[in-house]
mmCIF file with all atom_site columns, C-alpha atoms in Angstrom:
data_model
loop_
_atom_site.group_PDB
_atom_site.id
_atom_site.type_symbol
_atom_site.label_atom_id
_atom_site.label_alt_id
_atom_site.label_comp_id
_atom_site.label_asym_id
_atom_site.label_entity_id
_atom_site.label_seq_id
_atom_site.pdbx_PDB_ins_code
_atom_site.Cartn_x
_atom_site.Cartn_y
_atom_site.Cartn_z
_atom_site.occupancy
_atom_site.B_iso_or_equiv
_atom_site.pdbx_formal_charge
_atom_site.auth_seq_id
_atom_site.auth_comp_id
_atom_site.auth_asym_id
_atom_site.auth_atom_id
_atom_site.pdbx_PDB_model_num
ATOM 1   C CA . MET A 1 1   ? -44.292 95.722  44.637 1.00 73.00 ? 227 MET A CA 1
ATOM 2   C CA . SER A 1 2   ? -44.764 99.224  44.425 1.00 92.00 ? 228 SER A CA 1
ATOM 3   C CA . ILE A 1 3   ? -41.534 100.628 42.004 1.00 97.00 ? 229 ILE A CA 1
ATOM 4   C CA . LEU A 1 4   ? -41.596 104.461 41.632 1.00 98.00 ? 230 LEU A CA 1
ATOM 5   C CA . LEU A 1 5   ? -39.331 105.137 37.971 1.00 98.00 ? 231 LEU A CA 1
ATOM 6   C CA . ILE A 1 6   ? -37.454 108.356 38.576 1.00 98.00 ? 232 ILE A CA 1
ATOM 7   C CA . SER A 1 7   ? -36.014 110.564 35.103 1.00 97.00 ? 233 SER A CA 1
ATOM 8   C CA . GLY A 1 8   ? -33.523 113.158 36.095 1.00 96.00 ? 234 GLY A CA 1
ATOM 9   C CA . SER A 1 9   ? -32.872 113.747 32.129 1.00 96.00 ? 235 SER A CA 1
ATOM 10  C CA . PRO A 1 10  ? -33.863 117.378 31.878 1.00 94.00 ? 236 PRO A CA 1
ATOM 11  C CA . ALA A 1 11  ? -34.445 116.421 28.299 1.00 91.00 ? 237 ALA A CA 1
ATOM 12  C CA . VAL A 1 12  ? -37.299 115.062 26.586 1.00 87.00 ? 238 VAL A CA 1
ATOM 13  C CA . PRO A 1 13  ? -37.147 112.413 24.533 1.00 90.00 ? 239 PRO A CA 1
ATOM 14  C CA . SER A 1 14  ? -33.305 111.302 26.084 1.00 94.00 ? 240 SER A CA 1
ATOM 15  C CA . THR A 1 15  ? -31.436 107.932 25.946 1.00 95.00 ? 241 THR A CA 1
ATOM 16  C CA . SER A 1 16  ? -31.780 108.187 30.106 1.00 96.00 ? 242 SER A CA 1
ATOM 17  C CA . GLY A 1 17  ? -35.895 108.454 29.406 1.00 95.00 ? 243 GLY A CA 1
ATOM 18  C CA . ARG A 1 18  ? -35.834 105.820 27.241 1.00 95.00 ? 244 ARG A CA 1
ATOM 19  C CA . LEU A 1 19  ? -33.796 103.104 28.773 1.00 96.00 ? 245 LEU A CA 1
ATOM 20  C CA . LEU A 1 20  ? -35.706 103.771 31.987 1.00 97.00 ? 246 LEU A CA 1
ATOM 21  C CA . GLN A 1 21  ? -39.314 103.414 30.148 1.00 94.00 ? 247 GLN A CA 1
ATOM 22  C CA . HIS A 1 22  ? -37.456 99.987  28.420 1.00 95.00 ? 248 HIS A CA 1
ATOM 23  C CA . ILE A 1 23  ? -37.108 99.035  31.933 1.00 97.00 ? 249 ILE A CA 1
ATOM 24  C CA . GLY A 1 24  ? -40.210 100.340 33.563 1.00 96.00 ? 250 GLY A CA 1
ATOM 25  C CA . ASP A 1 25  ? -41.958 98.499  30.738 1.00 95.00 ? 251 ASP A CA 1
ATOM 26  C CA . LYS A 1 26  ? -40.406 95.035  31.725 1.00 95.00 ? 252 LYS A CA 1
ATOM 27  C CA . LEU A 1 27  ? -41.289 95.921  35.565 1.00 95.00 ? 253 LEU A CA 1
ATOM 28  C CA . ALA A 1 28  ? -44.776 96.335  34.581 1.00 94.00 ? 254 ALA A CA 1
ATOM 29  C CA . SER A 1 29  ? -44.679 92.748  32.461 1.00 93.00 ? 255 SER A CA 1
ATOM 30  C CA . ALA A 1 30  ? -43.417 91.261  35.627 1.00 91.00 ? 256 ALA A CA 1
ATOM 31  C CA . GLY A 1 31  ? -46.570 92.373  37.143 1.00 91.00 ? 257 GLY A CA 1
ATOM 32  C CA . HIS A 1 32  ? -45.125 94.402  39.343 1.00 93.00 ? 258 HIS A CA 1
ATOM 33  C CA . PHE A 1 33  ? -47.017 98.371  39.835 1.00 94.00 ? 259 PHE A CA 1
ATOM 34  C CA . VAL A 1 34  ? -44.940 101.136 38.422 1.00 96.00 ? 260 VAL A CA 1
ATOM 35  C CA . SER A 1 35  ? -46.013 104.485 38.301 1.00 97.00 ? 261 SER A CA 1
ATOM 36  C CA . ARG A 1 36  ? -42.753 107.075 37.014 1.00 96.00 ? 262 ARG A CA 1
ATOM 37  C CA . LEU A 1 37  ? -42.096 110.680 37.824 1.00 97.00 ? 263 LEU A CA 1
ATOM 38  C CA . ASN A 1 38  ? -41.028 112.909 35.856 1.00 96.00 ? 264 ASN A CA 1
ATOM 39  C CA . VAL A 1 39  ? -38.082 115.796 37.428 1.00 96.00 ? 265 VAL A CA 1
ATOM 40  C CA . ARG A 1 40  ? -38.053 118.248 35.114 1.00 95.00 ? 266 ARG A CA 1
ATOM 41  C CA . ASP A 1 41  ? -41.620 118.640 35.090 1.00 94.00 ? 267 ASP A CA 1
ATOM 42  C CA . LEU A 1 42  ? -41.613 119.486 38.718 1.00 96.00 ? 268 LEU A CA 1
ATOM 43  C CA . PRO A 1 43  ? -41.562 123.559 39.173 1.00 95.00 ? 269 PRO A CA 1
ATOM 44  C CA . ALA A 1 44  ? -38.123 124.988 38.589 1.00 93.00 ? 270 ALA A CA 1
ATOM 45  C CA . GLN A 1 45  ? -38.579 127.473 41.250 1.00 95.00 ? 271 GLN A CA 1
ATOM 46  C CA . ALA A 1 46  ? -39.346 125.440 44.126 1.00 95.00 ? 272 ALA A CA 1
ATOM 47  C CA . LEU A 1 47  ? -37.339 122.873 43.109 1.00 93.00 ? 273 LEU A CA 1
ATOM 48  C CA . VAL A 1 48  ? -34.425 125.757 43.346 1.00 91.00 ? 274 VAL A CA 1
ATOM 49  C CA . GLU A 1 49  ? -36.073 127.318 46.730 1.00 94.00 ? 275 GLU A CA 1
ATOM 50  C CA . ALA A 1 50  ? -36.821 123.714 48.357 1.00 93.00 ? 276 ALA A CA 1
ATOM 51  C CA . ASP A 1 51  ? -40.713 124.576 48.637 1.00 94.00 ? 277 ASP A CA 1
ATOM 52  C CA . CYS A 1 52  ? -41.347 121.336 49.590 1.00 93.00 ? 278 CYS A CA 1
ATOM 53  C CA . ASN A 1 53  ? -45.039 122.771 50.642 1.00 92.00 ? 279 ASN A CA 1
ATOM 54  C CA . HIS A 1 54  ? -45.645 123.237 46.532 1.00 94.00 ? 280 HIS A CA 1
ATOM 55  C CA . GLY A 1 55  ? -48.403 120.861 45.368 1.00 94.00 ? 281 GLY A CA 1
ATOM 56  C CA . ALA A 1 56  ? -46.285 119.588 42.647 1.00 95.00 ? 282 ALA A CA 1
ATOM 57  C CA . VAL A 1 57  ? -43.123 118.761 44.641 1.00 95.00 ? 283 VAL A CA 1
ATOM 58  C CA . ARG A 1 58  ? -45.593 117.868 47.541 1.00 95.00 ? 284 ARG A CA 1
ATOM 59  C CA . ALA A 1 59  ? -46.509 114.973 45.263 1.00 96.00 ? 285 ALA A CA 1
ATOM 60  C CA . ALA A 1 60  ? -43.395 114.237 44.241 1.00 96.00 ? 286 ALA A CA 1
ATOM 61  C CA . LEU A 1 61  ? -42.457 113.611 47.205 1.00 97.00 ? 287 LEU A CA 1
ATOM 62  C CA . ALA A 1 62  ? -44.992 111.510 48.591 1.00 96.00 ? 288 ALA A CA 1
ATOM 63  C CA . ALA A 1 63  ? -44.702 108.999 45.413 1.00 97.00 ? 289 ALA A CA 1
ATOM 64  C CA . VAL A 1 64  ? -41.083 108.313 46.592 1.00 97.00 ? 290 VAL A CA 1
ATOM 65  C CA . ALA A 1 65  ? -42.115 107.923 49.760 1.00 96.00 ? 291 ALA A CA 1
ATOM 66  C CA . GLU A 1 66  ? -44.860 105.346 49.201 1.00 96.00 ? 292 GLU A CA 1
ATOM 67  C CA . ALA A 1 67  ? -42.835 103.270 46.531 1.00 97.00 ? 293 ALA A CA 1
ATOM 68  C CA . GLN A 1 68  ? -41.246 99.882  47.423 1.00 96.00 ? 294 GLN A CA 1
ATOM 69  C CA . ALA A 1 69  ? -38.437 100.020 44.965 1.00 97.00 ? 295 ALA A CA 1
ATOM 70  C CA . VAL A 1 70  ? -36.961 103.357 42.725 1.00 98.00 ? 296 VAL A CA 1
ATOM 71  C CA . VAL A 1 71  ? -35.635 103.129 39.439 1.00 98.00 ? 297 VAL A CA 1
ATOM 72  C CA . VAL A 1 72  ? -32.872 106.229 39.008 1.00 98.00 ? 298 VAL A CA 1
ATOM 73  C CA . ALA A 1 73  ? -31.859 107.225 35.299 1.00 97.00 ? 299 ALA A CA 1
ATOM 74  C CA . THR A 1 74  ? -29.483 110.130 35.121 1.00 97.00 ? 300 THR A CA 1
ATOM 75  C CA . PRO A 1 75  ? -27.626 111.617 31.876 1.00 96.00 ? 301 PRO A CA 1
ATOM 76  C CA . VAL A 1 76  ? -24.165 111.945 32.824 1.00 94.00 ? 302 VAL A CA 1
ATOM 77  C CA . TYR A 1 77  ? -22.892 115.101 32.773 1.00 87.00 ? 303 TYR A CA 1
ATOM 78  C CA . LYS A 1 78  ? -19.085 116.480 33.588 1.00 83.00 ? 304 LYS A CA 1
ATOM 79  C CA . ALA A 1 79  ? -18.462 113.400 35.408 1.00 85.00 ? 305 ALA A CA 1
ATOM 80  C CA . SER A 1 80  ? -21.637 113.779 37.369 1.00 92.00 ? 306 SER A CA 1
ATOM 81  C CA . PHE A 1 81  ? -25.688 113.087 37.559 1.00 94.00 ? 307 PHE A CA 1
ATOM 82  C CA . SER A 1 82  ? -28.156 115.753 36.247 1.00 95.00 ? 308 SER A CA 1
ATOM 83  C CA . GLY A 1 83  ? -28.283 119.122 38.144 1.00 94.00 ? 309 GLY A CA 1
ATOM 84  C CA . VAL A 1 84  ? -32.317 118.733 38.308 1.00 95.00 ? 310 VAL A CA 1
ATOM 85  C CA . LEU A 1 85  ? -31.740 115.508 39.608 1.00 97.00 ? 311 LEU A CA 1
ATOM 86  C CA . LYS A 1 86  ? -29.523 116.793 43.062 1.00 95.00 ? 312 LYS A CA 1
ATOM 87  C CA . THR A 1 87  ? -31.843 118.993 43.709 1.00 96.00 ? 313 THR A CA 1
ATOM 88  C CA . PHE A 1 88  ? -34.725 116.618 43.467 1.00 97.00 ? 314 PHE A CA 1
ATOM 89  C CA . LEU A 1 89  ? -32.515 114.637 45.839 1.00 97.00 ? 315 LEU A CA 1
ATOM 90  C CA . ASP A 1 90  ? -31.719 116.908 48.585 1.00 96.00 ? 316 ASP A CA 1
ATOM 91  C CA . LEU A 1 91  ? -35.873 117.711 48.809 1.00 96.00 ? 317 LEU A CA 1
ATOM 92  C CA . LEU A 1 92  ? -36.310 113.830 50.513 1.00 97.00 ? 318 LEU A CA 1
ATOM 93  C CA . PRO A 1 93  ? -36.003 114.034 53.943 1.00 95.00 ? 319 PRO A CA 1
ATOM 94  C CA . GLN A 1 94  ? -31.861 112.250 55.937 1.00 94.00 ? 320 GLN A CA 1
ATOM 95  C CA . ASN A 1 95  ? -33.382 108.616 55.117 1.00 96.00 ? 321 ASN A CA 1
ATOM 96  C CA . GLY A 1 96  ? -35.610 109.162 52.171 1.00 97.00 ? 322 GLY A CA 1
ATOM 97  C CA . LEU A 1 97  ? -34.979 105.982 50.887 1.00 98.00 ? 323 LEU A CA 1
ATOM 98  C CA . ALA A 1 98  ? -34.720 103.546 53.665 1.00 96.00 ? 324 ALA A CA 1
ATOM 99  C CA . GLY A 1 99  ? -36.255 100.486 53.345 1.00 95.00 ? 325 GLY A CA 1
ATOM 100 C CA . LYS A 1 100 ? -36.099 100.413 49.694 1.00 97.00 ? 326 LYS A CA 1
ATOM 101 C CA . VAL A 1 101 ? -34.669 98.684  46.969 1.00 97.00 ? 327 VAL A CA 1
ATOM 102 C CA . VAL A 1 102 ? -32.941 101.234 44.137 1.00 98.00 ? 328 VAL A CA 1
ATOM 103 C CA . LEU A 1 103 ? -31.705 100.559 40.809 1.00 98.00 ? 329 LEU A CA 1
ATOM 104 C CA . PRO A 1 104 ? -29.806 103.202 39.122 1.00 97.00 ? 330 PRO A CA 1
ATOM 105 C CA . LEU A 1 105 ? -29.314 103.713 35.244 1.00 97.00 ? 331 LEU A CA 1
ATOM 106 C CA . ALA A 1 106 ? -27.339 106.287 33.625 1.00 96.00 ? 332 ALA A CA 1
ATOM 107 C CA . THR A 1 107 ? -26.669 107.504 30.361 1.00 96.00 ? 333 THR A CA 1
ATOM 108 C CA . GLY A 1 108 ? -23.294 109.152 28.580 1.00 92.00 ? 334 GLY A CA 1
ATOM 109 C CA . GLY A 1 109 ? -21.403 109.771 25.691 1.00 83.00 ? 335 GLY A CA 1
ATOM 110 C CA . SER A 1 110 ? -18.996 107.499 26.000 1.00 80.00 ? 336 SER A CA 1
ATOM 111 C CA . GLN A 1 111 ? -17.796 104.846 28.733 1.00 79.00 ? 337 GLN A CA 1
ATOM 112 C CA . SER A 1 112 ? -15.736 107.031 30.213 1.00 73.00 ? 338 SER A CA 1
ATOM 113 C CA . HIS A 1 113 ? -18.689 108.510 32.065 1.00 76.00 ? 339 HIS A CA 1
ATOM 114 C CA . LEU A 1 114 ? -19.120 104.765 33.220 1.00 79.00 ? 340 LEU A CA 1
ATOM 115 C CA . LEU A 1 115 ? -17.646 105.735 36.760 1.00 82.00 ? 341 LEU A CA 1
ATOM 116 C CA . ALA A 1 116 ? -19.844 108.824 37.328 1.00 87.00 ? 342 ALA A CA 1
ATOM 117 C CA . LEU A 1 117 ? -22.537 105.454 38.782 1.00 89.00 ? 343 LEU A CA 1
ATOM 118 C CA . ASP A 1 118 ? -20.883 104.484 41.345 1.00 90.00 ? 344 ASP A CA 1
ATOM 119 C CA . TYR A 1 119 ? -18.882 107.895 42.705 1.00 92.00 ? 345 TYR A CA 1
ATOM 120 C CA . ALA A 1 120 ? -21.304 110.484 42.311 1.00 93.00 ? 346 ALA A CA 1
ATOM 121 C CA . LEU A 1 121 ? -24.589 108.788 42.279 1.00 95.00 ? 347 LEU A CA 1
ATOM 122 C CA . ARG A 1 122 ? -24.379 105.993 44.314 1.00 95.00 ? 348 ARG A CA 1
ATOM 123 C CA . PRO A 1 123 ? -23.114 107.717 47.550 1.00 96.00 ? 349 PRO A CA 1
ATOM 124 C CA . VAL A 1 124 ? -26.333 110.346 47.277 1.00 96.00 ? 350 VAL A CA 1
ATOM 125 C CA . LEU A 1 125 ? -28.450 107.263 47.250 1.00 97.00 ? 351 LEU A CA 1
ATOM 126 C CA . GLN A 1 126 ? -26.865 105.496 50.382 1.00 97.00 ? 352 GLN A CA 1
ATOM 127 C CA . ALA A 1 127 ? -26.162 108.747 51.911 1.00 97.00 ? 353 ALA A CA 1
ATOM 128 C CA . LEU A 1 128 ? -30.163 108.345 51.759 1.00 97.00 ? 354 LEU A CA 1
ATOM 129 C CA . GLU A 1 129 ? -29.849 104.884 54.157 1.00 97.00 ? 355 GLU A CA 1
ATOM 130 C CA . ALA A 1 130 ? -31.618 103.389 51.043 1.00 97.00 ? 356 ALA A CA 1
ATOM 131 C CA . GLU A 1 131 ? -31.628 100.001 52.095 1.00 95.00 ? 357 GLU A CA 1
ATOM 132 C CA . ARG A 1 132 ? -30.163 98.287  49.538 1.00 96.00 ? 358 ARG A CA 1
ATOM 133 C CA . VAL A 1 133 ? -28.376 100.160 46.047 1.00 97.00 ? 359 VAL A CA 1
ATOM 134 C CA . LEU A 1 134 ? -28.350 97.777  43.340 1.00 97.00 ? 360 LEU A CA 1
ATOM 135 C CA . ALA A 1 135 ? -25.341 97.207  40.571 1.00 94.00 ? 361 ALA A CA 1
ATOM 136 C CA . GLY A 1 136 ? -25.515 99.921  38.227 1.00 93.00 ? 362 GLY A CA 1
ATOM 137 C CA . LEU A 1 137 ? -25.966 100.194 34.228 1.00 96.00 ? 363 LEU A CA 1
ATOM 138 C CA . PHE A 1 138 ? -24.405 102.053 32.294 1.00 96.00 ? 364 PHE A CA 1
ATOM 139 C CA . ALA A 1 139 ? -24.743 102.689 28.609 1.00 96.00 ? 365 ALA A CA 1
ATOM 140 C CA . THR A 1 140 ? -24.290 105.041 25.413 1.00 94.00 ? 366 THR A CA 1
ATOM 141 C CA . ALA A 1 141 ? -26.752 107.043 23.415 1.00 90.00 ? 367 ALA A CA 1
ATOM 142 C CA . GLN A 1 142 ? -24.858 104.614 20.276 1.00 93.00 ? 368 GLN A CA 1
ATOM 143 C CA . GLN A 1 143 ? -26.369 101.217 22.717 1.00 95.00 ? 369 GLN A CA 1
ATOM 144 C CA . VAL A 1 144 ? -29.902 102.535 23.438 1.00 95.00 ? 370 VAL A CA 1
ATOM 145 C CA . ARG A 1 145 ? -31.329 103.756 20.186 1.00 93.00 ? 371 ARG A CA 1
ATOM 146 C CA . TRP A 1 146 ? -34.639 104.612 19.108 1.00 91.00 ? 372 TRP A CA 1
ATOM 147 C CA . ASP A 1 147 ? -36.611 103.081 16.336 1.00 89.00 ? 373 ASP A CA 1
ATOM 148 C CA . GLU A 1 148 ? -40.070 104.922 15.452 1.00 86.00 ? 374 GLU A CA 1
ATOM 149 C CA . HIS A 1 149 ? -41.756 101.786 14.881 1.00 84.00 ? 375 HIS A CA 1
ATOM 150 C CA . ALA A 1 150 ? -39.637 98.952  16.969 1.00 85.00 ? 376 ALA A CA 1
ATOM 151 C CA . GLY A 1 151 ? -38.959 101.074 19.483 1.00 88.00 ? 377 GLY A CA 1
ATOM 152 C CA . VAL A 1 152 ? -36.416 100.750 21.921 1.00 92.00 ? 378 VAL A CA 1
ATOM 153 C CA . GLN A 1 153 ? -33.155 99.021  20.226 1.00 94.00 ? 379 GLN A CA 1
ATOM 154 C CA . LEU A 1 154 ? -30.596 97.676  23.154 1.00 96.00 ? 380 LEU A CA 1
ATOM 155 C CA . ALA A 1 155 ? -27.087 96.573  22.575 1.00 96.00 ? 381 ALA A CA 1
ATOM 156 C CA . PRO A 1 156 ? -26.964 92.841  22.826 1.00 97.00 ? 382 PRO A CA 1
ATOM 157 C CA . GLU A 1 157 ? -24.643 93.567  25.948 1.00 96.00 ? 383 GLU A CA 1
ATOM 158 C CA . ILE A 1 158 ? -27.211 96.469  27.241 1.00 96.00 ? 384 ILE A CA 1
ATOM 159 C CA . ALA A 1 159 ? -30.163 93.913  27.153 1.00 96.00 ? 385 ALA A CA 1
ATOM 160 C CA . ALA A 1 160 ? -28.560 90.784  28.970 1.00 97.00 ? 386 ALA A CA 1
ATOM 161 C CA . ARG A 1 161 ? -27.430 94.077  31.826 1.00 96.00 ? 387 ARG A CA 1
ATOM 162 C CA . VAL A 1 162 ? -30.689 95.072  31.732 1.00 96.00 ? 388 VAL A CA 1
ATOM 163 C CA . THR A 1 163 ? -32.660 91.778  31.972 1.00 96.00 ? 389 THR A CA 1
ATOM 164 C CA . ALA A 1 164 ? -29.761 91.196  35.260 1.00 96.00 ? 390 ALA A CA 1
ATOM 165 C CA . GLY A 1 165 ? -31.066 94.225  36.357 1.00 96.00 ? 391 GLY A CA 1
ATOM 166 C CA . VAL A 1 166 ? -34.722 93.498  36.483 1.00 96.00 ? 392 VAL A CA 1
ATOM 167 C CA . THR A 1 167 ? -34.243 89.856  37.958 1.00 95.00 ? 393 THR A CA 1
ATOM 168 C CA . ALA A 1 168 ? -32.515 91.728  40.682 1.00 96.00 ? 394 ALA A CA 1
ATOM 169 C CA . LEU A 1 169 ? -34.958 93.752  41.361 1.00 96.00 ? 395 LEU A CA 1
ATOM 170 C CA . ALA A 1 170 ? -37.937 91.489  41.157 1.00 92.00 ? 396 ALA A CA 1
ATOM 171 C CA . HIS A 1 171 ? -35.555 89.119  43.428 1.00 92.00 ? 397 HIS A CA 1
ATOM 172 C CA . ALA A 1 172 ? -34.677 92.025  45.693 1.00 92.00 ? 398 ALA A CA 1
ATOM 173 C CA . LEU A 1 173 ? -38.145 92.810  46.456 1.00 89.00 ? 399 LEU A CA 1
ATOM 174 C CA . ASP A 1 174 ? -39.124 89.408  46.603 1.00 85.00 ? 400 ASP A CA 1
ATOM 175 C CA . VAL A 1 175 ? -37.333 88.581  50.246 1.00 76.00 ? 401 VAL A CA 1
ATOM 176 C CA . ALA A 1 176 ? -37.564 92.408  51.036 1.00 63.00 ? 402 ALA A CA 1
ATOM 177 C CA . PRO A 1 177 ? -39.667 92.768  53.935 1.00 56.00 ? 403 PRO A CA 1
ATOM 178 C CA . ARG A 1 178 ? -42.901 93.388  53.337 1.00 50.00 ? 404 ARG A CA 1
ATOM 179 C CA . ARG A 1 179 ? -43.958 96.257  54.191 1.00 46.00 ? 405 ARG A CA 1
ATOM 180 C CA . GLN A 1 180 ? -47.331 97.816  51.641 1.00 44.00 ? 406 GLN A CA 1
ATOM 181 C CA . PRO A 1 181 ? -48.176 95.001  50.189 1.00 38.00 ? 407 PRO A CA 1
ATOM 182 C CA . GLY A 1 182 ? -50.186 96.232  47.069 1.00 39.00 ? 408 GLY A CA 1
ATOM 183 C CA . PRO A 1 183 ? -52.003 95.487  43.790 1.00 37.00 ? 409 PRO A CA 1
ATOM 184 C CA . ARG A 1 184 ? -49.914 93.905  41.047 1.00 35.00 ? 410 ARG A CA 1
ATOM 185 C CA . ALA A 1 185 ? -50.862 95.448  38.218 1.00 35.00 ? 411 ALA A CA 1
ATOM 186 C CA . PRO A 1 186 ? -49.465 97.309  35.043 1.00 37.00 ? 412 PRO A CA 1
ATOM 187 C CA . VAL A 1 187 ? -47.778 100.365 34.702 1.00 36.00 ? 413 VAL A CA 1
ATOM 188 C CA . ARG A 1 188 ? -50.162 103.252 36.500 1.00 39.00 ? 414 ARG A CA 1
ATOM 189 C CA . SER A 1 189 ? -52.290 105.344 34.746 1.00 33.00 ? 415 SER A CA 1
ATOM 190 C CA . LEU A 1 190 ? -49.847 109.208 35.125 1.00 34.00 ? 416 LEU A CA 1
ATOM 191 C CA . GLN A 1 191 ? -53.532 111.101 36.573 1.00 37.00 ? 417 GLN A CA 1
ATOM 192 C CA . ASP A 1 192 ? -53.285 109.356 39.160 1.00 42.00 ? 418 ASP A CA 1
ATOM 193 C CA . TYR A 1 193 ? -50.386 111.224 40.244 1.00 38.00 ? 419 TYR A CA 1
ATOM 194 C CA . PRO A 1 194 ? -51.300 114.590 39.168 1.00 39.00 ? 420 PRO A CA 1
ATOM 195 C CA . TYR A 1 195 ? -47.742 115.826 39.090 1.00 37.00 ? 421 TYR A CA 1
ATOM 196 C CA . ALA A 1 196 ? -45.574 112.952 37.246 1.00 40.00 ? 422 ALA A CA 1
ATOM 197 C CA . THR A 1 197 ? -45.320 111.970 33.680 1.00 37.00 ? 423 THR A CA 1
ATOM 198 C CA . GLN A 1 198 ? -43.958 109.920 31.208 1.00 34.00 ? 424 GLN A CA 1
ATOM 199 C CA . ALA A 1 199 ? -40.311 109.333 30.816 1.00 34.00 ? 425 ALA A CA 1
ATOM 200 C CA . ALA A 1 200 ? -39.476 109.986 26.742 1.00 31.00 ? 426 ALA A CA 1
#
């Protein structure tokens, strides 16, 4: 199945980007076809002006349209998801997530930001007519640590939720109608998407 990872963080590296990367690796290891898009790397002027004819924006929207599932990751700022992600989601057509399974991820400074997933991001994903929005996964920076040698290190409770989220996404894809069957392969080369870059 084709799965697009969308990083909505304005910073690289970022905690949300690393969590997204970790989940993408797990999905790829399970045989899913995974590609990545960093919204922050799209031209700012084209995003702000909603210029869907710009080549970079057009390629990003095409990547969303082609995916059978989407994993969206964002940091939480002021009880909501990032502005750059909101700007990109606003460019999708009203049914831009129709027929797709979506797994939302968020990271924040404390557990007090947890509800941003359900009260800020989920309604937008549902408004875009996602077939199914899975239970979101929230983690703090302390629960997603980076080690230069070992890579992403997750707190046990987050590791368990990641496993549950990956399993739920894989199951949802297994039972979903086969709309665009494609080859199963490791993580897709970023050169295949000229305007996509790897999540930090």
